[in-house]
Amino acid sequence: MRSEEVPDLAARATAMIDAALTGSGLTRESYWAAVRKGYNTPYNDPPRKRAVPAQPNAVSPVVADAVEPVAAVVIAAQAVEARAI
């Protein structure tokens, strides 16, 4: 781009913006205010939903029936120990 082309390009850009705004109900000032707001507003991801923490001593009934009583006591003791840490 050469410096002598700048005024012609600016006039063409202004004409294109005015043509796009015709009939939209927006003014040049409101258009540029929206552009500035969009440019200056940081993009933030939506907050992530936190996963429910696993319960260390939660054993499903199917697994509880399949585990020997001694093993169930060991698992429960380890769960209590894990919660203490």
PDB file of N, CA, C and O in Angstrom:
ATOM      1  N   MET A   1       0.841  -1.152   0.000  1.00  0.00           N
ATOM      2  CA  MET A   1       0.000   0.000   0.000  1.00  0.00           C
ATOM      3  C   MET A   1       0.901   1.234   0.000  1.00  0.00           C
ATOM      4  O   MET A   1       1.838   1.333   0.782  1.00  0.00           O
ATOM      5  N   ARG A   2       0.581   2.149  -0.882  1.00  0.00           N
ATOM      6  CA  ARG A   2       1.343   3.394  -0.949  1.00  0.00           C
ATOM      7  C   ARG A   2       0.566   4.490  -0.230  1.00  0.00           C
ATOM      8  O   ARG A   2      -0.656   4.426  -0.089  1.00  0.00           O
ATOM      9  N   SER A   3       1.258   5.482   0.238  1.00  0.00           N
ATOM     10  CA  SER A   3       0.621   6.561   1.004  1.00  0.00           C
ATOM     11  C   SER A   3      -0.412   7.326   0.183  1.00  0.00           C
ATOM     12  O   SER A   3      -1.391   7.834   0.729  1.00  0.00           O
ATOM     13  N   GLU A   4      -0.233   7.411  -1.133  1.00  0.00           N
ATOM     14  CA  GLU A   4      -1.224   8.130  -1.943  1.00  0.00           C
ATOM     15  C   GLU A   4      -2.512   7.330  -2.124  1.00  0.00           C
ATOM     16  O   GLU A   4      -3.547   7.879  -2.497  1.00  0.00           O
ATOM     17  N   GLU A   5      -2.496   6.027  -1.824  1.00  0.00           N
ATOM     18  CA  GLU A   5      -3.702   5.203  -1.926  1.00  0.00           C
ATOM     19  C   GLU A   5      -4.582   5.296  -0.685  1.00  0.00           C
ATOM     20  O   GLU A   5      -5.757   4.941  -0.733  1.00  0.00           O
ATOM     21  N   VAL A   6      -4.052   5.740   0.433  1.00  0.00           N
ATOM     22  CA  VAL A   6      -4.760   5.724   1.713  1.00  0.00           C
ATOM     23  C   VAL A   6      -6.063   6.518   1.673  1.00  0.00           C
ATOM     24  O   VAL A   6      -7.111   6.007   2.094  1.00  0.00           O
ATOM     25  N   PRO A   7      -6.098   7.777   1.183  1.00  0.00           N
ATOM     26  CA  PRO A   7      -7.364   8.511   1.210  1.00  0.00           C
ATOM     27  C   PRO A   7      -8.464   7.815   0.390  1.00  0.00           C
ATOM     28  O   PRO A   7      -9.620   7.773   0.807  1.00  0.00           O
ATOM     29  N   ASP A   8      -8.092   7.240  -0.762  1.00  0.00           N
ATOM     30  CA  ASP A   8      -9.084   6.559  -1.587  1.00  0.00           C
ATOM     31  C   ASP A   8      -9.614   5.313  -0.881  1.00  0.00           C
ATOM     32  O   ASP A   8     -10.820   5.047  -0.874  1.00  0.00           O
ATOM     33  N   LEU A   9      -8.725   4.548  -0.260  1.00  0.00           N
ATOM     34  CA  LEU A   9      -9.153   3.357   0.473  1.00  0.00           C
ATOM     35  C   LEU A   9     -10.022   3.720   1.675  1.00  0.00           C
ATOM     36  O   LEU A   9     -11.012   3.035   1.970  1.00  0.00           O
ATOM     37  N   ALA A  10      -9.693   4.790   2.372  1.00  0.00           N
ATOM     38  CA  ALA A  10     -10.493   5.232   3.516  1.00  0.00           C
ATOM     39  C   ALA A  10     -11.883   5.660   3.063  1.00  0.00           C
ATOM     40  O   ALA A  10     -12.881   5.344   3.718  1.00  0.00           O
ATOM     41  N   ALA A  11     -11.972   6.360   1.951  1.00  0.00           N
ATOM     42  CA  ALA A  11     -13.275   6.793   1.426  1.00  0.00           C
ATOM     43  C   ALA A  11     -14.112   5.581   1.019  1.00  0.00           C
ATOM     44  O   ALA A  11     -15.322   5.535   1.289  1.00  0.00           O
ATOM     45  N   ARG A  12     -13.485   4.597   0.397  1.00  0.00           N
ATOM     46  CA  ARG A  12     -14.214   3.389   0.003  1.00  0.00           C
ATOM     47  C   ARG A  12     -14.691   2.611   1.219  1.00  0.00           C
ATOM     48  O   ARG A  12     -15.818   2.114   1.253  1.00  0.00           O
ATOM     49  N   ALA A  13     -13.855   2.519   2.242  1.00  0.00           N
ATOM     50  CA  ALA A  13     -14.248   1.813   3.463  1.00  0.00           C
ATOM     51  C   ALA A  13     -15.400   2.527   4.165  1.00  0.00           C
ATOM     52  O   ALA A  13     -16.349   1.894   4.637  1.00  0.00           O
ATOM     53  N   THR A  14     -15.349   3.858   4.227  1.00  0.00           N
ATOM     54  CA  THR A  14     -16.424   4.636   4.839  1.00  0.00           C
ATOM     55  C   THR A  14     -17.725   4.423   4.077  1.00  0.00           C
ATOM     56  O   THR A  14     -18.793   4.261   4.685  1.00  0.00           O
ATOM     57  N   ALA A  15     -17.664   4.419   2.769  1.00  0.00           N
ATOM     58  CA  ALA A  15     -18.858   4.203   1.952  1.00  0.00           C
ATOM     59  C   ALA A  15     -19.434   2.805   2.184  1.00  0.00           C
ATOM     60  O   ALA A  15     -20.663   2.632   2.255  1.00  0.00           O
ATOM     61  N   MET A  16     -18.574   1.804   2.306  1.00  0.00           N
ATOM     62  CA  MET A  16     -19.046   0.443   2.554  1.00  0.00           C
ATOM     63  C   MET A  16     -19.722   0.328   3.913  1.00  0.00           C
ATOM     64  O   MET A  16     -20.763  -0.324   4.049  1.00  0.00           O
ATOM     65  N   ILE A  17     -19.162   0.966   4.921  1.00  0.00           N
ATOM     66  CA  ILE A  17     -19.759   0.928   6.259  1.00  0.00           C
ATOM     67  C   ILE A  17     -21.094   1.650   6.251  1.00  0.00           C
ATOM     68  O   ILE A  17     -22.091   1.155   6.795  1.00  0.00           O
ATOM     69  N   ASP A  18     -21.151   2.831   5.602  1.00  0.00           N
ATOM     70  CA  ASP A  18     -22.415   3.567   5.528  1.00  0.00           C
ATOM     71  C   ASP A  18     -23.480   2.752   4.802  1.00  0.00           C
ATOM     72  O   ASP A  18     -24.647   2.742   5.205  1.00  0.00           O
ATOM     73  N   ALA A  19     -23.095   2.058   3.735  1.00  0.00           N
ATOM     74  CA  ALA A  19     -24.049   1.235   2.997  1.00  0.00           C
ATOM     75  C   ALA A  19     -24.552   0.077   3.856  1.00  0.00           C
ATOM     76  O   ALA A  19     -25.734  -0.276   3.809  1.00  0.00           O
ATOM     77  N   ALA A  20     -23.663  -0.509   4.644  1.00  0.00           N
ATOM     78  CA  ALA A  20     -24.070  -1.619   5.508  1.00  0.00           C
ATOM     79  C   ALA A  20     -24.986  -1.152   6.631  1.00  0.00           C
ATOM     80  O   ALA A  20     -25.876  -1.890   7.063  1.00  0.00           O
ATOM     81  N   LEU A  21     -24.798   0.072   7.102  1.00  0.00           N
ATOM     82  CA  LEU A  21     -25.619   0.591   8.197  1.00  0.00           C
ATOM     83  C   LEU A  21     -26.977   1.104   7.725  1.00  0.00           C
ATOM     84  O   LEU A  21     -27.892   1.244   8.544  1.00  0.00           O
ATOM     85  N   THR A  22     -27.118   1.353   6.439  1.00  0.00           N
ATOM     86  CA  THR A  22     -28.377   1.886   5.914  1.00  0.00           C
ATOM     87  C   THR A  22     -29.498   0.894   6.175  1.00  0.00           C
ATOM     88  O   THR A  22     -29.420  -0.275   5.809  1.00  0.00           O
ATOM     89  N   GLY A  23     -30.537   1.367   6.839  1.00  0.00           N
ATOM     90  CA  GLY A  23     -31.697   0.535   7.133  1.00  0.00           C
ATOM     91  C   GLY A  23     -31.563  -0.336   8.360  1.00  0.00           C
ATOM     92  O   GLY A  23     -32.517  -1.011   8.736  1.00  0.00           O
ATOM     93  N   SER A  24     -30.420  -0.335   8.992  1.00  0.00           N
ATOM     94  CA  SER A  24     -30.243  -1.189  10.167  1.00  0.00           C
ATOM     95  C   SER A  24     -30.655  -0.493  11.461  1.00  0.00           C
ATOM     96  O   SER A  24     -30.804  -1.141  12.485  1.00  0.00           O
ATOM     97  N   GLY A  25     -30.801   0.820  11.398  1.00  0.00           N
ATOM     98  CA  GLY A  25     -31.154   1.559  12.604  1.00  0.00           C
ATOM     99  C   GLY A  25     -29.951   1.934  13.451  1.00  0.00           C
ATOM    100  O   GLY A  25     -30.092   2.571  14.486  1.00  0.00           O
ATOM    101  N   LEU A  26     -28.765   1.537  13.035  1.00  0.00           N
ATOM    102  CA  LEU A  26     -27.549   1.875  13.772  1.00  0.00           C
ATOM    103  C   LEU A  26     -26.935   3.150  13.210  1.00  0.00           C
ATOM    104  O   LEU A  26     -27.007   3.413  12.018  1.00  0.00           O
ATOM    105  N   THR A  27     -26.333   3.900  14.089  1.00  0.00           N
ATOM    106  CA  THR A  27     -25.570   5.066  13.644  1.00  0.00           C
ATOM    107  C   THR A  27     -24.105   4.678  13.580  1.00  0.00           C
ATOM    108  O   THR A  27     -23.699   3.632  14.095  1.00  0.00           O
ATOM    109  N   ARG A  28     -23.320   5.538  12.928  1.00  0.00           N
ATOM    110  CA  ARG A  28     -21.880   5.256  12.868  1.00  0.00           C
ATOM    111  C   ARG A  28     -21.286   5.190  14.260  1.00  0.00           C
ATOM    112  O   ARG A  28     -20.437   4.346  14.561  1.00  0.00           O
ATOM    113  N   GLU A  29     -21.756   6.062  15.154  1.00  0.00           N
ATOM    114  CA  GLU A  29     -21.222   6.099  16.521  1.00  0.00           C
ATOM    115  C   GLU A  29     -21.553   4.801  17.267  1.00  0.00           C
ATOM    116  O   GLU A  29     -20.706   4.236  17.964  1.00  0.00           O
ATOM    117  N   SER A  30     -22.790   4.317  17.133  1.00  0.00           N
ATOM    118  CA  SER A  30     -23.151   3.084  17.840  1.00  0.00           C
ATOM    119  C   SER A  30     -22.418   1.884  17.239  1.00  0.00           C
ATOM    120  O   SER A  30     -22.054   0.949  17.951  1.00  0.00           O
ATOM    121  N   TYR A  31     -22.209   1.909  15.919  1.00  0.00           N
ATOM    122  CA  TYR A  31     -21.462   0.827  15.280  1.00  0.00           C
ATOM    123  C   TYR A  31     -20.035   0.770  15.819  1.00  0.00           C
ATOM    124  O   TYR A  31     -19.554  -0.291  16.232  1.00  0.00           O
ATOM    125  N   TRP A  32     -19.354   1.894  15.842  1.00  0.00           N
ATOM    126  CA  TRP A  32     -17.971   1.902  16.306  1.00  0.00           C
ATOM    127  C   TRP A  32     -17.879   1.645  17.807  1.00  0.00           C
ATOM    128  O   TRP A  32     -16.909   1.060  18.287  1.00  0.00           O
ATOM    129  N   ALA A  33     -18.908   2.066  18.560  1.00  0.00           N
ATOM    130  CA  ALA A  33     -18.918   1.747  19.991  1.00  0.00           C
ATOM    131  C   ALA A  33     -19.011   0.233  20.185  1.00  0.00           C
ATOM    132  O   ALA A  33     -18.344  -0.334  21.063  1.00  0.00           O
ATOM    133  N   ALA A  34     -19.825  -0.448  19.361  1.00  0.00           N
ATOM    134  CA  ALA A  34     -19.938  -1.904  19.457  1.00  0.00           C
ATOM    135  C   ALA A  34     -18.631  -2.573  19.050  1.00  0.00           C
ATOM    136  O   ALA A  34     -18.220  -3.568  19.657  1.00  0.00           O
ATOM    137  N   VAL A  35     -17.974  -2.035  18.032  1.00  0.00           N
ATOM    138  CA  VAL A  35     -16.689  -2.597  17.606  1.00  0.00           C
ATOM    139  C   VAL A  35     -15.660  -2.452  18.723  1.00  0.00           C
ATOM    140  O   VAL A  35     -14.935  -3.400  19.048  1.00  0.00           O
ATOM    141  N   ARG A  36     -15.600  -1.269  19.335  1.00  0.00           N
ATOM    142  CA  ARG A  36     -14.640  -1.063  20.428  1.00  0.00           C
ATOM    143  C   ARG A  36     -14.948  -1.977  21.611  1.00  0.00           C
ATOM    144  O   ARG A  36     -14.049  -2.551  22.215  1.00  0.00           O
ATOM    145  N   LYS A  37     -16.239  -2.116  21.942  1.00  0.00           N
ATOM    146  CA  LYS A  37     -16.607  -2.978  23.065  1.00  0.00           C
ATOM    147  C   LYS A  37     -16.206  -4.420  22.779  1.00  0.00           C
ATOM    148  O   LYS A  37     -15.649  -5.107  23.630  1.00  0.00           O
ATOM    149  N   GLY A  38     -16.490  -4.901  21.578  1.00  0.00           N
ATOM    150  CA  GLY A  38     -16.120  -6.265  21.231  1.00  0.00           C
ATOM    151  C   GLY A  38     -14.621  -6.477  21.223  1.00  0.00           C
ATOM    152  O   GLY A  38     -14.124  -7.533  21.622  1.00  0.00           O
ATOM    153  N   TYR A  39     -13.887  -5.486  20.795  1.00  0.00           N
ATOM    154  CA  TYR A  39     -12.427  -5.594  20.742  1.00  0.00           C
ATOM    155  C   TYR A  39     -11.823  -5.560  22.139  1.00  0.00           C
ATOM    156  O   TYR A  39     -10.862  -6.270  22.433  1.00  0.00           O
ATOM    157  N   ASN A  40     -12.394  -4.743  23.021  1.00  0.00           N
ATOM    158  CA  ASN A  40     -11.816  -4.548  24.346  1.00  0.00           C
ATOM    159  C   ASN A  40     -12.350  -5.507  25.400  1.00  0.00           C
ATOM    160  O   ASN A  40     -11.836  -5.543  26.513  1.00  0.00           O
ATOM    161  N   THR A  41     -13.381  -6.278  25.077  1.00  0.00           N
ATOM    162  CA  THR A  41     -13.936  -7.215  26.042  1.00  0.00           C
ATOM    163  C   THR A  41     -13.161  -8.520  25.961  1.00  0.00           C
ATOM    164  O   THR A  41     -13.097  -9.129  24.900  1.00  0.00           O
ATOM    165  N   PRO A  42     -12.574  -8.954  27.067  1.00  0.00           N
ATOM    166  CA  PRO A  42     -11.824 -10.214  27.017  1.00  0.00           C
ATOM    167  C   PRO A  42     -12.774 -11.392  26.865  1.00  0.00           C
ATOM    168  O   PRO A  42     -13.910 -11.357  27.325  1.00  0.00           O
ATOM    169  N   TYR A  43     -12.321 -12.409  26.187  1.00  0.00           N
ATOM    170  CA  TYR A  43     -13.109 -13.609  26.022  1.00  0.00           C
ATOM    171  C   TYR A  43     -12.871 -14.517  27.217  1.00  0.00           C
ATOM    172  O   TYR A  43     -11.742 -14.807  27.567  1.00  0.00           O
ATOM    173  N   ASN A  44     -13.937 -14.909  27.838  1.00  0.00           N
ATOM    174  CA  ASN A  44     -13.832 -15.816  28.976  1.00  0.00           C
ATOM    175  C   ASN A  44     -14.646 -17.061  28.681  1.00  0.00           C
ATOM    176  O   ASN A  44     -15.809 -16.972  28.283  1.00  0.00           O
ATOM    177  N   ASP A  45     -14.036 -18.210  28.913  1.00  0.00           N
ATOM    178  CA  ASP A  45     -14.776 -19.456  28.776  1.00  0.00           C
ATOM    179  C   ASP A  45     -15.827 -19.522  29.870  1.00  0.00           C
ATOM    180  O   ASP A  45     -15.626 -18.997  30.972  1.00  0.00           O
ATOM    181  N   PRO A  46     -16.954 -20.182  29.603  1.00  0.00           N
ATOM    182  CA  PRO A  46     -17.939 -20.347  30.665  1.00  0.00           C
ATOM    183  C   PRO A  46     -17.351 -21.168  31.797  1.00  0.00           C
ATOM    184  O   PRO A  46     -16.491 -22.027  31.570  1.00  0.00           O
ATOM    185  N   PRO A  47     -17.779 -20.896  33.020  1.00  0.00           N
ATOM    186  CA  PRO A  47     -17.219 -21.653  34.142  1.00  0.00           C
ATOM    187  C   PRO A  47     -17.523 -23.142  33.995  1.00  0.00           C
ATOM    188  O   PRO A  47     -18.605 -23.523  33.566  1.00  0.00           O
ATOM    189  N   ARG A  48     -16.549 -23.935  34.334  1.00  0.00           N
ATOM    190  CA  ARG A  48     -16.719 -25.377  34.246  1.00  0.00           C
ATOM    191  C   ARG A  48     -17.519 -25.884  35.429  1.00  0.00           C
ATOM    192  O   ARG A  48     -17.388 -25.383  36.543  1.00  0.00           O
ATOM    193  N   LYS A  49     -18.337 -26.881  35.164  1.00  0.00           N
ATOM    194  CA  LYS A  49     -19.079 -27.501  36.254  1.00  0.00           C
ATOM    195  C   LYS A  49     -18.126 -28.427  36.988  1.00  0.00           C
ATOM    196  O   LYS A  49     -17.411 -29.210  36.378  1.00  0.00           O
ATOM    197  N   ARG A  50     -18.127 -28.308  38.288  1.00  0.00           N
ATOM    198  CA  ARG A  50     -17.240 -29.146  39.084  1.00  0.00           C
ATOM    199  C   ARG A  50     -17.822 -30.542  39.210  1.00  0.00           C
ATOM    200  O   ARG A  50     -19.009 -30.718  39.444  1.00  0.00           O
ATOM    201  N   ALA A  51     -16.970 -31.523  39.063  1.00  0.00           N
ATOM    202  CA  ALA A  51     -17.393 -32.906  39.232  1.00  0.00           C
ATOM    203  C   ALA A  51     -17.568 -33.182  40.717  1.00  0.00           C
ATOM    204  O   ALA A  51     -16.847 -32.654  41.563  1.00  0.00           O
ATOM    205  N   VAL A  52     -18.545 -34.006  41.009  1.00  0.00           N
ATOM    206  CA  VAL A  52     -18.769 -34.386  42.397  1.00  0.00           C
ATOM    207  C   VAL A  52     -17.617 -35.287  42.810  1.00  0.00           C
ATOM    208  O   VAL A  52     -17.310 -36.266  42.126  1.00  0.00           O
ATOM    209  N   PRO A  53     -16.948 -34.948  43.918  1.00  0.00           N
ATOM    210  CA  PRO A  53     -15.817 -35.776  44.330  1.00  0.00           C
ATOM    211  C   PRO A  53     -16.280 -37.186  44.687  1.00  0.00           C
ATOM    212  O   PRO A  53     -17.360 -37.378  45.247  1.00  0.00           O
ATOM    213  N   ALA A  54     -15.467 -38.147  44.337  1.00  0.00           N
ATOM    214  CA  ALA A  54     -15.798 -39.548  44.620  1.00  0.00           C
ATOM    215  C   ALA A  54     -15.755 -39.790  46.122  1.00  0.00           C
ATOM    216  O   ALA A  54     -14.882 -39.281  46.833  1.00  0.00           O
ATOM    217  N   GLN A  55     -16.693 -40.543  46.587  1.00  0.00           N
ATOM    218  CA  GLN A  55     -16.731 -40.897  48.002  1.00  0.00           C
ATOM    219  C   GLN A  55     -15.853 -42.127  48.199  1.00  0.00           C
ATOM    220  O   GLN A  55     -16.099 -43.167  47.592  1.00  0.00           O
ATOM    221  N   PRO A  56     -14.816 -42.030  49.021  1.00  0.00           N
ATOM    222  CA  PRO A  56     -13.867 -43.134  49.140  1.00  0.00           C
ATOM    223  C   PRO A  56     -14.475 -44.404  49.721  1.00  0.00           C
ATOM    224  O   PRO A  56     -14.012 -45.486  49.451  1.00  0.00           O
ATOM    225  N   ASN A  57     -15.527 -44.294  50.520  1.00  0.00           N
ATOM    226  CA  ASN A  57     -16.090 -45.498  51.119  1.00  0.00           C
ATOM    227  C   ASN A  57     -17.393 -45.917  50.440  1.00  0.00           C
ATOM    228  O   ASN A  57     -18.092 -46.780  50.951  1.00  0.00           O
ATOM    229  N   ALA A  58     -17.708 -45.328  49.306  1.00  0.00           N
ATOM    230  CA  ALA A  58     -18.922 -45.706  48.594  1.00  0.00           C
ATOM    231  C   ALA A  58     -18.655 -46.956  47.772  1.00  0.00           C
ATOM    232  O   ALA A  58     -17.816 -46.976  46.896  1.00  0.00           O
ATOM    233  N   VAL A  59     -19.369 -48.009  48.093  1.00  0.00           N
ATOM    234  CA  VAL A  59     -19.235 -49.269  47.370  1.00  0.00           C
ATOM    235  C   VAL A  59     -20.615 -49.626  46.850  1.00  0.00           C
ATOM    236  O   VAL A  59     -21.585 -49.635  47.599  1.00  0.00           O
ATOM    237  N   SER A  60     -20.701 -49.909  45.564  1.00  0.00           N
ATOM    238  CA  SER A  60     -22.007 -50.239  45.007  1.00  0.00           C
ATOM    239  C   SER A  60     -22.493 -51.558  45.599  1.00  0.00           C
ATOM    240  O   SER A  60     -21.691 -52.431  45.957  1.00  0.00           O
ATOM    241  N   PRO A  61     -23.801 -51.744  45.695  1.00  0.00           N
ATOM    242  CA  PRO A  61     -24.332 -52.973  46.293  1.00  0.00           C
ATOM    243  C   PRO A  61     -23.893 -54.226  45.548  1.00  0.00           C
ATOM    244  O   PRO A  61     -23.663 -55.267  46.163  1.00  0.00           O
ATOM    245  N   VAL A  62     -23.759 -54.150  44.230  1.00  0.00           N
ATOM    246  CA  VAL A  62     -23.339 -55.321  43.455  1.00  0.00           C
ATOM    247  C   VAL A  62     -21.927 -55.733  43.850  1.00  0.00           C
ATOM    248  O   VAL A  62     -21.634 -56.906  44.057  1.00  0.00           O
ATOM    249  N   VAL A  63     -21.038 -54.740  43.984  1.00  0.00           N
ATOM    250  CA  VAL A  63     -19.665 -55.035  44.364  1.00  0.00           C
ATOM    251  C   VAL A  63     -19.604 -55.489  45.811  1.00  0.00           C
ATOM    252  O   VAL A  63     -18.852 -56.402  46.161  1.00  0.00           O
ATOM    253  N   ALA A  64     -20.416 -54.906  46.673  1.00  0.00           N
ATOM    254  CA  ALA A  64     -20.398 -55.266  48.086  1.00  0.00           C
ATOM    255  C   ALA A  64     -20.808 -56.720  48.290  1.00  0.00           C
ATOM    256  O   ALA A  64     -20.262 -57.414  49.160  1.00  0.00           O
ATOM    257  N   ASP A  65     -21.754 -57.216  47.498  1.00  0.00           N
ATOM    258  CA  ASP A  65     -22.177 -58.611  47.628  1.00  0.00           C
ATOM    259  C   ASP A  65     -21.093 -59.565  47.141  1.00  0.00           C
ATOM    260  O   ASP A  65     -20.976 -60.683  47.626  1.00  0.00           O
ATOM    261  N   ALA A  66     -20.314 -59.128  46.147  1.00  0.00           N
ATOM    262  CA  ALA A  66     -19.303 -59.998  45.562  1.00  0.00           C
ATOM    263  C   ALA A  66     -18.027 -60.049  46.396  1.00  0.00           C
ATOM    264  O   ALA A  66     -17.227 -60.963  46.245  1.00  0.00           O
ATOM    265  N   VAL A  67     -17.807 -59.083  47.271  1.00  0.00           N
ATOM    266  CA  VAL A  67     -16.573 -59.010  48.052  1.00  0.00           C
ATOM    267  C   VAL A  67     -16.757 -59.802  49.345  1.00  0.00           C
ATOM    268  O   VAL A  67     -17.783 -59.748  49.996  1.00  0.00           O
ATOM    269  N   GLU A  68     -15.736 -60.525  49.703  1.00  0.00           N
ATOM    270  CA  GLU A  68     -15.777 -61.268  50.963  1.00  0.00           C
ATOM    271  C   GLU A  68     -15.866 -60.289  52.127  1.00  0.00           C
ATOM    272  O   GLU A  68     -15.372 -59.166  52.045  1.00  0.00           O
ATOM    273  N   PRO A  69     -16.482 -60.688  53.238  1.00  0.00           N
ATOM    274  CA  PRO A  69     -16.617 -59.787  54.390  1.00  0.00           C
ATOM    275  C   PRO A  69     -15.279 -59.244  54.896  1.00  0.00           C
ATOM    276  O   PRO A  69     -15.176 -58.093  55.281  1.00  0.00           O
ATOM    277  N   VAL A  70     -14.242 -60.055  54.889  1.00  0.00           N
ATOM    278  CA  VAL A  70     -12.925 -59.593  55.363  1.00  0.00           C
ATOM    279  C   VAL A  70     -12.386 -58.523  54.435  1.00  0.00           C
ATOM    280  O   VAL A  70     -11.861 -57.498  54.881  1.00  0.00           O
ATOM    281  N   ALA A  71     -12.537 -58.732  53.131  1.00  0.00           N
ATOM    282  CA  ALA A  71     -12.067 -57.746  52.163  1.00  0.00           C
ATOM    283  C   ALA A  71     -12.842 -56.441  52.308  1.00  0.00           C
ATOM    284  O   ALA A  71     -12.284 -55.351  52.171  1.00  0.00           O
ATOM    285  N   ALA A  72     -14.138 -56.530  52.616  1.00  0.00           N
ATOM    286  CA  ALA A  72     -14.950 -55.328  52.798  1.00  0.00           C
ATOM    287  C   ALA A  72     -14.455 -54.523  53.987  1.00  0.00           C
ATOM    288  O   ALA A  72     -14.427 -53.291  53.963  1.00  0.00           O
ATOM    289  N   VAL A  73     -14.039 -55.200  55.046  1.00  0.00           N
ATOM    290  CA  VAL A  73     -13.514 -54.514  56.230  1.00  0.00           C
ATOM    291  C   VAL A  73     -12.204 -53.820  55.887  1.00  0.00           C
ATOM    292  O   VAL A  73     -11.963 -52.676  56.303  1.00  0.00           O
ATOM    293  N   VAL A  74     -11.362 -54.470  55.111  1.00  0.00           N
ATOM    294  CA  VAL A  74     -10.084 -53.876  54.709  1.00  0.00           C
ATOM    295  C   VAL A  74     -10.330 -52.644  53.847  1.00  0.00           C
ATOM    296  O   VAL A  74      -9.701 -51.597  54.035  1.00  0.00           O
ATOM    297  N   ILE A  75     -11.266 -52.747  52.907  1.00  0.00           N
ATOM    298  CA  ILE A  75     -11.579 -51.607  52.043  1.00  0.00           C
ATOM    299  C   ILE A  75     -12.108 -50.442  52.874  1.00  0.00           C
ATOM    300  O   ILE A  75     -11.716 -49.292  52.677  1.00  0.00           O
ATOM    301  N   ALA A  76     -13.001 -50.740  53.823  1.00  0.00           N
ATOM    302  CA  ALA A  76     -13.552 -49.680  54.670  1.00  0.00           C
ATOM    303  C   ALA A  76     -12.457 -49.031  55.513  1.00  0.00           C
ATOM    304  O   ALA A  76     -12.432 -47.811  55.696  1.00  0.00           O
ATOM    305  N   ALA A  77     -11.521 -49.823  56.020  1.00  0.00           N
ATOM    306  CA  ALA A  77     -10.429 -49.275  56.826  1.00  0.00           C
ATOM    307  C   ALA A  77      -9.528 -48.377  55.989  1.00  0.00           C
ATOM    308  O   ALA A  77      -9.089 -47.314  56.448  1.00  0.00           O
ATOM    309  N   GLN A  78      -9.271 -48.785  54.759  1.00  0.00           N
ATOM    310  CA  GLN A  78      -8.458 -47.956  53.878  1.00  0.00           C
ATOM    311  C   GLN A  78      -9.172 -46.654  53.530  1.00  0.00           C
ATOM    312  O   GLN A  78      -8.544 -45.599  53.419  1.00  0.00           O
ATOM    313  N   ALA A  79     -10.479 -46.713  53.382  1.00  0.00           N
ATOM    314  CA  ALA A  79     -11.244 -45.508  53.078  1.00  0.00           C
ATOM    315  C   ALA A  79     -11.188 -44.531  54.244  1.00  0.00           C
ATOM    316  O   ALA A  79     -11.031 -43.315  54.050  1.00  0.00           O
ATOM    317  N   VAL A  80     -11.300 -45.059  55.469  1.00  0.00           N
ATOM    318  CA  VAL A  80     -11.208 -44.184  56.645  1.00  0.00           C
ATOM    319  C   VAL A  80      -9.829 -43.573  56.733  1.00  0.00           C
ATOM    320  O   VAL A  80      -9.672 -42.385  57.015  1.00  0.00           O
ATOM    321  N   GLU A  81      -8.808 -44.355  56.439  1.00  0.00           N
ATOM    322  CA  GLU A  81      -7.446 -43.855  56.472  1.00  0.00           C
ATOM    323  C   GLU A  81      -7.222 -42.794  55.408  1.00  0.00           C
ATOM    324  O   GLU A  81      -6.586 -41.765  55.645  1.00  0.00           O
ATOM    325  N   ALA A  82      -7.797 -43.000  54.229  1.00  0.00           N
ATOM    326  CA  ALA A  82      -7.659 -42.017  53.145  1.00  0.00           C
ATOM    327  C   ALA A  82      -8.335 -40.704  53.509  1.00  0.00           C
ATOM    328  O   ALA A  82      -7.838 -39.627  53.181  1.00  0.00           O
ATOM    329  N   ARG A  83      -9.474 -40.761  54.158  1.00  0.00           N
ATOM    330  CA  ARG A  83     -10.157 -39.541  54.583  1.00  0.00           C
ATOM    331  C   ARG A  83      -9.373 -38.801  55.651  1.00  0.00           C
ATOM    332  O   ARG A  83      -9.424 -37.576  55.731  1.00  0.00           O
ATOM    333  N   ALA A  84      -8.633 -39.528  56.454  1.00  0.00           N
ATOM    334  CA  ALA A  84      -7.848 -38.908  57.518  1.00  0.00           C
ATOM    335  C   ALA A  84      -6.652 -38.155  56.967  1.00  0.00           C
ATOM    336  O   ALA A  84      -6.161 -37.217  57.582  1.00  0.00           O
ATOM    337  N   ILE A  85      -6.183 -38.547  55.816  1.00  0.00           N
ATOM    338  CA  ILE A  85      -5.011 -37.911  55.220  1.00  0.00           C
ATOM    339  C   ILE A  85      -5.443 -36.681  54.583  1.00  0.00           C
ATOM    340  O   ILE A  85      -5.531 -35.691  54.525  1.00  0.00           O
TER     341      ILE A  85
END
